[in-house]
GROMACS .gro file of C-alpha atoms in nm:
model
  320
    1MET     CA    1   9.182  10.432   9.994
    2MET     CA    2   9.504  10.372  10.225
    3LYS     CA    3   9.759  10.148  10.018
    4LEU     CA    4   9.849   9.840  10.246
    5ALA     CA    5  10.189   9.724  10.209
    6GLU     CA    6  10.438   9.494  10.402
    7MET     CA    7  10.807   9.518  10.474
    8LEU     CA    8  10.936   9.278  10.213
    9GLY     CA    9  11.295   9.314  10.190
   10THR     CA   10  11.466   9.345   9.841
   11HIS     CA   11  11.483   8.974   9.717
   12ARG     CA   12  11.180   8.697   9.685
   13THR     CA   13  11.097   8.521   9.994
   14ARG     CA   14  10.811   8.350  10.110
   15LEU     CA   15  10.671   8.663  10.276
   16TRP     CA   16  10.615   8.774   9.893
   17ALA     CA   17  10.383   8.507   9.808
   18LEU     CA   18  10.218   8.526  10.148
   19ALA     CA   19  10.153   8.898  10.080
   20LYS     CA   20  10.003   8.844   9.755
   21GLN     CA   21   9.784   8.571   9.931
   22MET     CA   22   9.653   8.835  10.179
   23GLY     CA   23   9.576   9.072   9.915
   24VAL     CA   24   9.863   9.297   9.974
   25ASP     CA   25   9.974   9.467   9.644
   26TYR     CA   26  10.228   9.714   9.796
   27ALA     CA   27  10.584   9.659   9.907
   28VAL     CA   28  10.791   9.869  10.144
   29ALA     CA   29  11.178   9.783  10.030
   30GLY     CA   30  11.502   9.809  10.168
   31LEU     CA   31  11.821   9.899   9.981
   32PRO     CA   32  11.923   9.637   9.751
   33ARG     CA   33  12.275   9.464   9.791
   34GLU     CA   34  12.536   9.586   9.569
   35GLU     CA   35  12.508   9.361   9.223
   36SER     CA   36  12.752   9.356   8.935
   37GLY     CA   37  12.986   9.665   9.064
   38HIS     CA   38  12.652   9.880   9.118
   39LYS     CA   39  12.600  10.040   9.472
   40PRO     CA   40  12.260   9.984   9.655
   41TRP     CA   41  12.171  10.347   9.558
   42ASP     CA   42  12.261  10.313   9.188
   43PHE     CA   43  12.002  10.352   8.916
   44VAL     CA   44  12.058  10.010   8.766
   45SER     CA   45  12.029   9.826   9.139
   46LEU     CA   46  11.724  10.015   9.210
   47LEU     CA   47  11.576   9.934   8.867
   48LEU     CA   48  11.662   9.554   8.912
   49MET     CA   49  11.486   9.539   9.244
   50LYS     CA   50  11.172   9.749   9.143
   51GLN     CA   51  11.141   9.484   8.836
   52ARG     CA   52  11.166   9.191   9.103
   53PHE     CA   53  10.868   9.318   9.280
   54GLU     CA   54  10.679   9.394   8.976
   55ASN     CA   55  10.737   9.068   8.806
   56ALA     CA   56  10.601   8.919   9.164
   57GLY     CA   57  10.283   9.142   9.124
   58LEU     CA   58  10.396   9.400   9.397
   59THR     CA   59  10.456   9.788   9.369
   60VAL     CA   60  10.717   9.944   9.546
   61GLU     CA   61  10.573  10.223   9.738
   62VAL     CA   62  10.838  10.310   9.992
   63ILE     CA   63  11.241  10.232  10.038
   64GLU     CA   64  11.272  10.251  10.437
   65SER     CA   65  11.670  10.189  10.463
   66ARG     CA   66  11.961  10.453  10.442
   67PRO     CA   67  12.305  10.461  10.332
   68PRO     CA   68  12.549  10.562  10.596
   69ALA     CA   69  12.448  10.886  10.733
   70ASN     CA   70  12.618  10.916  11.108
   71ARG     CA   71  12.847  11.184  11.009
   72ILE     CA   72  12.544  11.391  10.869
   73LYS     CA   73  12.365  11.340  11.202
   74LEU     CA   74  12.678  11.410  11.434
   75GLY     CA   75  12.800  11.703  11.196
   76LEU     CA   76  13.133  11.545  11.145
   77PRO     CA   77  13.388  11.563  10.869
   78GLY     CA   78  13.258  11.344  10.575
   79ARG     CA   79  12.909  11.469  10.595
   80ASP     CA   80  12.878  11.637  10.277
   81GLU     CA   81  12.995  11.280  10.117
   82GLU     CA   82  12.743  11.096  10.295
   83ILE     CA   83  12.503  11.363  10.170
   84ALA     CA   84  12.607  11.322   9.817
   85VAL     CA   85  12.518  10.982   9.834
   86ILE     CA   86  12.173  11.002   9.944
   87GLN     CA   87  12.115  11.260   9.707
   88GLU     CA   88  12.186  11.022   9.449
   89LEU     CA   89  11.963  10.784   9.588
   90ILE     CA   90  11.684  11.034   9.592
   91ARG     CA   91  11.757  11.120   9.245
   92ASN     CA   92  11.746  10.744   9.129
   93MET     CA   93  11.453  10.676   9.302
   94GLY     CA   94  11.254  10.949   9.129
   95LYS     CA   95  11.433  10.816   8.789
   96VAL     CA   96  11.285  10.457   8.855
   97GLY     CA   97  10.952  10.562   9.007
   98ILE     CA   98  10.969  10.475   9.361
   99PRO     CA   99  10.773  10.767   9.511
  100VAL     CA  100  10.846  10.776   9.908
  101TRP     CA  101  11.179  10.732  10.117
  102CYS     CA  102  11.121  10.669  10.481
  103TYR     CA  103  11.435  10.823  10.673
  104ASP     CA  104  11.527  10.906  11.019
  105PHE     CA  105  11.743  11.123  11.226
  106MET     CA  106  11.851  10.899  11.514
  107ALA     CA  107  12.220  10.964  11.553
  108GLU     CA  108  12.462  10.642  11.650
  109PHE     CA  109  12.196  10.393  11.663
  110ASN     CA  110  11.846  10.328  11.520
  111TRP     CA  111  11.549  10.208  11.738
  112PHE     CA  112  11.632  10.091  12.054
  113ARG     CA  113  11.478   9.840  12.312
  114THR     CA  114  11.603   9.693  12.650
  115SER     CA  115  11.428   9.356  12.583
  116THR     CA  116  11.301   9.179  12.282
  117THR     CA  117  11.171   8.872  12.492
  118THR     CA  118  10.894   9.063  12.688
  119LEU     CA  119  10.596   8.820  12.726
  120THR     CA  120  10.250   8.955  12.595
  121ARG     CA  121   9.925   8.797  12.522
  122GLY     CA  122   9.924   8.392  12.532
  123GLY     CA  123  10.287   8.395  12.580
  124ALA     CA  124  10.390   8.564  12.255
  125LEU     CA  125  10.697   8.795  12.272
  126VAL     CA  126  10.761   9.153  12.217
  127SER     CA  127  11.024   9.409  12.234
  128SER     CA  128  10.986   9.674  12.517
  129TYR     CA  129  11.192   9.966  12.677
  130ASP     CA  130  11.230  10.057  13.028
  131HIS     CA  131  11.459  10.397  13.064
  132SER     CA  132  11.539  10.291  13.442
  133LEU     CA  133  11.748  10.027  13.311
  134MET     CA  134  11.983  10.289  13.119
  135LYS     CA  135  12.084  10.487  13.391
  136ASP     CA  136  12.420  10.326  13.433
  137ALA     CA  137  12.504  10.250  13.064
  138PRO     CA  138  12.800  10.377  12.918
  139CYS     CA  139  12.777  10.650  12.651
  140THR     CA  140  12.863  10.614  12.300
  141ASP     CA  141  13.215  10.704  12.175
  142ASN     CA  142  13.062  11.017  12.029
  143ALA     CA  143  12.862  11.130  12.291
  144PRO     CA  144  12.756  11.375  12.460
  145ILE     CA  145  12.542  11.485  12.158
  146SER     CA  146  12.320  11.783  12.246
  147GLU     CA  147  11.974  11.867  12.110
  148GLU     CA  148  12.113  12.199  11.956
  149GLU     CA  149  12.383  12.025  11.768
  150LEU     CA  150  12.125  11.768  11.644
  151TRP     CA  151  11.894  12.044  11.528
  152ASP     CA  152  12.159  12.229  11.337
  153ASN     CA  153  12.269  11.935  11.203
  154LEU     CA  154  11.923  11.846  11.057
  155GLU     CA  155  11.863  12.182  10.903
  156TYR     CA  156  12.190  12.159  10.729
  157TYR     CA  157  12.073  11.830  10.600
  158LEU     CA  158  11.706  11.909  10.482
  159ARG     CA  159  11.888  12.214  10.302
  160ALA     CA  160  12.079  11.981  10.101
  161ILE     CA  161  11.838  11.710  10.028
  162VAL     CA  162  11.493  11.864  10.032
  163PRO     CA  163  11.555  12.071   9.698
  164VAL     CA  164  11.675  11.707   9.540
  165ALA     CA  165  11.359  11.562   9.641
  166GLU     CA  166  11.155  11.837   9.482
  167GLU     CA  167  11.339  11.794   9.153
  168ALA     CA  168  11.312  11.421   9.181
  169LYS     CA  169  10.952  11.438   9.297
  170VAL     CA  170  11.049  11.206   9.574
  171ARG     CA  171  10.856  11.237   9.918
  172LEU     CA  172  11.056  11.255  10.209
  173ALA     CA  173  10.894  11.075  10.511
  174LEU     CA  174  11.076  11.142  10.840
  175HIS     CA  175  11.040  10.900  11.108
  176PRO     CA  176  11.018  10.986  11.493
  177ASP     CA  177  11.283  10.882  11.729
  178ASP     CA  178  11.212  10.538  11.887
  179PRO     CA  179  11.203  10.539  12.165
  180PRO     CA  180  11.092  10.922  12.221
  181VAL     CA  181  11.304  10.994  12.523
  182SER     CA  182  11.617  11.177  12.542
  183PRO     CA  183  11.921  11.112  12.624
  184ILE     CA  184  12.008  10.726  12.562
  185LEU     CA  185  12.389  10.622  12.568
  186GLY     CA  186  12.455  11.001  12.623
  187VAL     CA  187  12.294  11.070  12.276
  188SER     CA  188  12.004  11.315  12.262
  189ARG     CA  189  11.708  11.222  12.063
  190ILE     CA  190  11.512  11.542  11.919
  191LEU     CA  191  11.218  11.400  11.734
  192THR     CA  192  11.034  11.265  12.018
  193SER     CA  193  10.648  11.399  11.957
  194ALA     CA  194  10.426  11.527  11.663
  195ASP     CA  195  10.552  11.887  11.779
  196ALA     CA  196  10.895  11.791  11.713
  197LEU     CA  197  10.803  11.631  11.360
  198GLN     CA  198  10.637  11.956  11.291
  199ARG     CA  199  10.932  12.184  11.405
  200ALA     CA  200  11.173  11.944  11.168
  201ILE     CA  201  10.959  11.968  10.869
  202ASP     CA  202  10.907  12.350  10.895
  203LEU     CA  203  11.292  12.402  10.908
  204VAL     CA  204  11.301  12.376  10.512
  205PRO     CA  205  10.933  12.393  10.421
  206SER     CA  206  10.856  12.187  10.077
  207GLU     CA  207  10.559  11.989   9.955
  208TYR     CA  208  10.797  11.688   9.933
  209SER     CA  209  10.891  11.727  10.309
  210GLY     CA  210  10.668  11.514  10.537
  211ILE     CA  211  10.634  11.243  10.802
  212THR     CA  212  10.627  10.873  10.864
  213LEU     CA  213  10.333  10.869  11.121
  214CYS     CA  214  10.484  10.562  11.346
  215GLN     CA  215  10.170  10.535  11.563
  216GLY     CA  216  10.358  10.346  11.825
  217THR     CA  217  10.608  10.576  11.882
  218LEU     CA  218  10.402  10.896  11.909
  219ALA     CA  219  10.151  10.700  12.128
  220ALA     CA  220  10.428  10.616  12.361
  221ALA     CA  221  10.518  10.990  12.337
  222GLY     CA  222  10.163  11.056  12.464
  223ASP     CA  223  10.034  11.208  12.148
  224ASP     CA  224   9.671  11.151  12.062
  225ILE     CA  225   9.704  10.916  11.730
  226PRO     CA  226   9.353  11.034  11.547
  227ALA     CA  227   9.449  11.419  11.630
  228THR     CA  228   9.761  11.375  11.517
  229ILE     CA  229   9.649  11.179  11.203
  230ARG     CA  230   9.437  11.471  11.112
  231ARG     CA  231   9.700  11.734  11.195
  232PHE     CA  232   9.949  11.631  10.954
  233ALA     CA  233   9.700  11.497  10.686
  234LYS     CA  234   9.531  11.856  10.663
  235GLN     CA  235   9.900  11.980  10.571
  236ASN     CA  236   9.945  11.699  10.333
  237LYS     CA  237  10.251  11.625  10.533
  238LEU     CA  238  10.122  11.257  10.608
  239PHE     CA  239  10.345  11.038  10.340
  240PHE     CA  240  10.376  10.683  10.494
  241VAL     CA  241  10.231  10.523  10.813
  242HIS     CA  242  10.366  10.264  11.056
  243PHE     CA  243  10.038  10.100  11.193
  244ARG     CA  244  10.122   9.958  11.524
  245ASP     CA  245  10.054  10.024  11.880
  246VAL     CA  246  10.206  10.015  12.242
  247ARG     CA  247  10.137  10.004  12.630
  248GLY     CA  248  10.287  10.276  12.848
  249THR     CA  249  10.483  10.559  12.836
  250ALA     CA  250  10.794  10.712  12.645
  251GLU     CA  251  11.002  10.612  12.958
  252LYS     CA  252  10.877  10.265  12.985
  253PHE     CA  253  10.660  10.086  12.730
  254GLU     CA  254  10.626   9.745  12.542
  255GLU     CA  255  10.477   9.657  12.188
  256THR     CA  256  10.161   9.490  12.155
  257PHE     CA  257   9.930   9.311  11.935
  258HIS     CA  258   9.736   9.543  11.709
  259ASP     CA  259   9.421   9.502  11.907
  260ASP     CA  260   9.572   9.507  12.252
  261GLY     CA  261   9.737   9.849  12.284
  262LYS     CA  262   9.649  10.206  12.426
  263THR     CA  263   9.514  10.339  12.090
  264ASP     CA  264   9.184  10.335  11.967
  265MET     CA  265   9.265  10.175  11.633
  266TYR     CA  266   8.946  10.193  11.480
  267GLU     CA  267   8.905  10.585  11.567
  268ALA     CA  268   9.252  10.586  11.414
  269MET     CA  269   9.173  10.428  11.077
  270LYS     CA  270   8.848  10.633  11.075
  271ALA     CA  271   9.066  10.935  11.089
  272TYR     CA  272   9.266  10.820  10.795
  273ALA     CA  273   8.966  10.762  10.584
  274GLU     CA  274   8.818  11.080  10.676
  275CYS     CA  275   9.114  11.295  10.574
  276GLY     CA  276   9.123  11.087  10.240
  277PHE     CA  277   9.456  10.924  10.324
  278ASP     CA  278   9.572  10.726   9.987
  279GLY     CA  279   9.918  10.663  10.106
  280PRO     CA  280  10.122  10.353  10.184
  281ALA     CA  281  10.094  10.203  10.535
  282ARG     CA  282  10.241   9.877  10.683
  283PRO     CA  283  10.203   9.689  11.011
  284ASP     CA  284  10.515   9.716  11.247
  285HIS     CA  285  10.681   9.548  11.515
  286VAL     CA  286  10.459   9.253  11.548
  287PRO     CA  287  10.481   8.998  11.822
  288THR     CA  288  10.677   8.685  11.790
  289MET     CA  289  10.423   8.394  11.813
  290GLU     CA  290  10.428   8.044  11.914
  291GLY     CA  291  10.644   7.828  11.695
  292GLU     CA  292  10.865   8.111  11.582
  293SER     CA  293  11.242   8.152  11.652
  294ASN     CA  294  11.235   8.549  11.763
  295GLU     CA  295  11.556   8.542  11.544
  296HIS     CA  296  11.424   8.882  11.379
  297PRO     CA  297  11.240   9.064  11.697
  298GLY     CA  298  10.935   9.239  11.570
  299TYR     CA  299  10.965   9.124  11.224
  300GLU     CA  300  10.856   8.725  11.230
  301THR     CA  301  10.597   8.601  11.013
  302LEU     CA  302  10.278   8.498  11.201
  303GLY     CA  303  10.232   8.831  11.384
  304ARG     CA  304  10.230   8.986  11.028
  305LEU     CA  305   9.948   8.792  10.915
  306PHE     CA  306   9.758   8.881  11.220
  307GLY     CA  307   9.834   9.244  11.176
  308VAL     CA  308   9.744   9.254  10.786
  309GLY     CA  309   9.411   9.090  10.847
  310TYR     CA  310   9.325   9.318  11.127
  311ILE     CA  311   9.434   9.619  10.951
  312LYS     CA  312   9.219   9.516  10.647
  313GLY     CA  313   8.897   9.486  10.868
  314LEU     CA  314   8.936   9.813  10.989
  315MET     CA  315   9.007   9.939  10.637
  316GLU     CA  316   8.678   9.764  10.513
  317ALA     CA  317   8.492   9.903  10.817
  318ALA     CA  318   8.610  10.277  10.815
  319TYR     CA  319   8.673  10.344  10.428
  320ARG     CA  320   8.330  10.182  10.350
   0.00000   0.00000   0.00000
């Protein structure tokens, strides 16, 4: 059975109680803040965070946060020092028993949108991307960055961290680039499709190197989601799922409610069930609903409640 999880930060909030009330037992955590001189990736910091969750009745399945890694992605001096920190994080995750690390290879900036106030059903707010609005945008200070450079840098990175993940028995779940379009602000994006994710994990083959299947990103890229689920599950490379949806294409799309996008979400859930997927999955990038501030676009509360309920219904139908 899929392990339904929620993104719950690192310290107790109202969401922790709401998750338990909804029947969610698994947590996706960030990196804890520095405590008593311990860095976020230190053993003690991770242990204290894990125990906070366990004392609240929640099991941490995934860390979805990263120490600084831009030098790694750009191949700049200092990348080996950044890699050493990430190797330490992976080793300590293994020691405290957190099994999955969700990471990305988006240089200079992470997921990107041109609007976080797009109106959707009933006046709810979602994020959206329109590549035509970026044609006159200035490049970042380190641009241009070519796809060839990024592929070389990714291989260098994987050769350094995959053996550590194997020793620590921590699964590396690579997230696709969001939006799946290249370049943005002069920075190339390389992980823009299921085929690109396949190429990435084939660079340094390992049972501990796989993917985060972000349904919204790959749907925008034009990939068939149920087929993509089966493709990676068949290889035992499906480590983590972002269960969400969009309308549109890589060049122009908007987020949606879980039941209002382009993907047949029941067919997607059936694919997970038929493949025997028993890893963690969480709702992602939910709409901001009436009465909410939109201070955290995609991560307000009410849309999460809707998303969890919708996913639980699909799970009951498909896994039964």
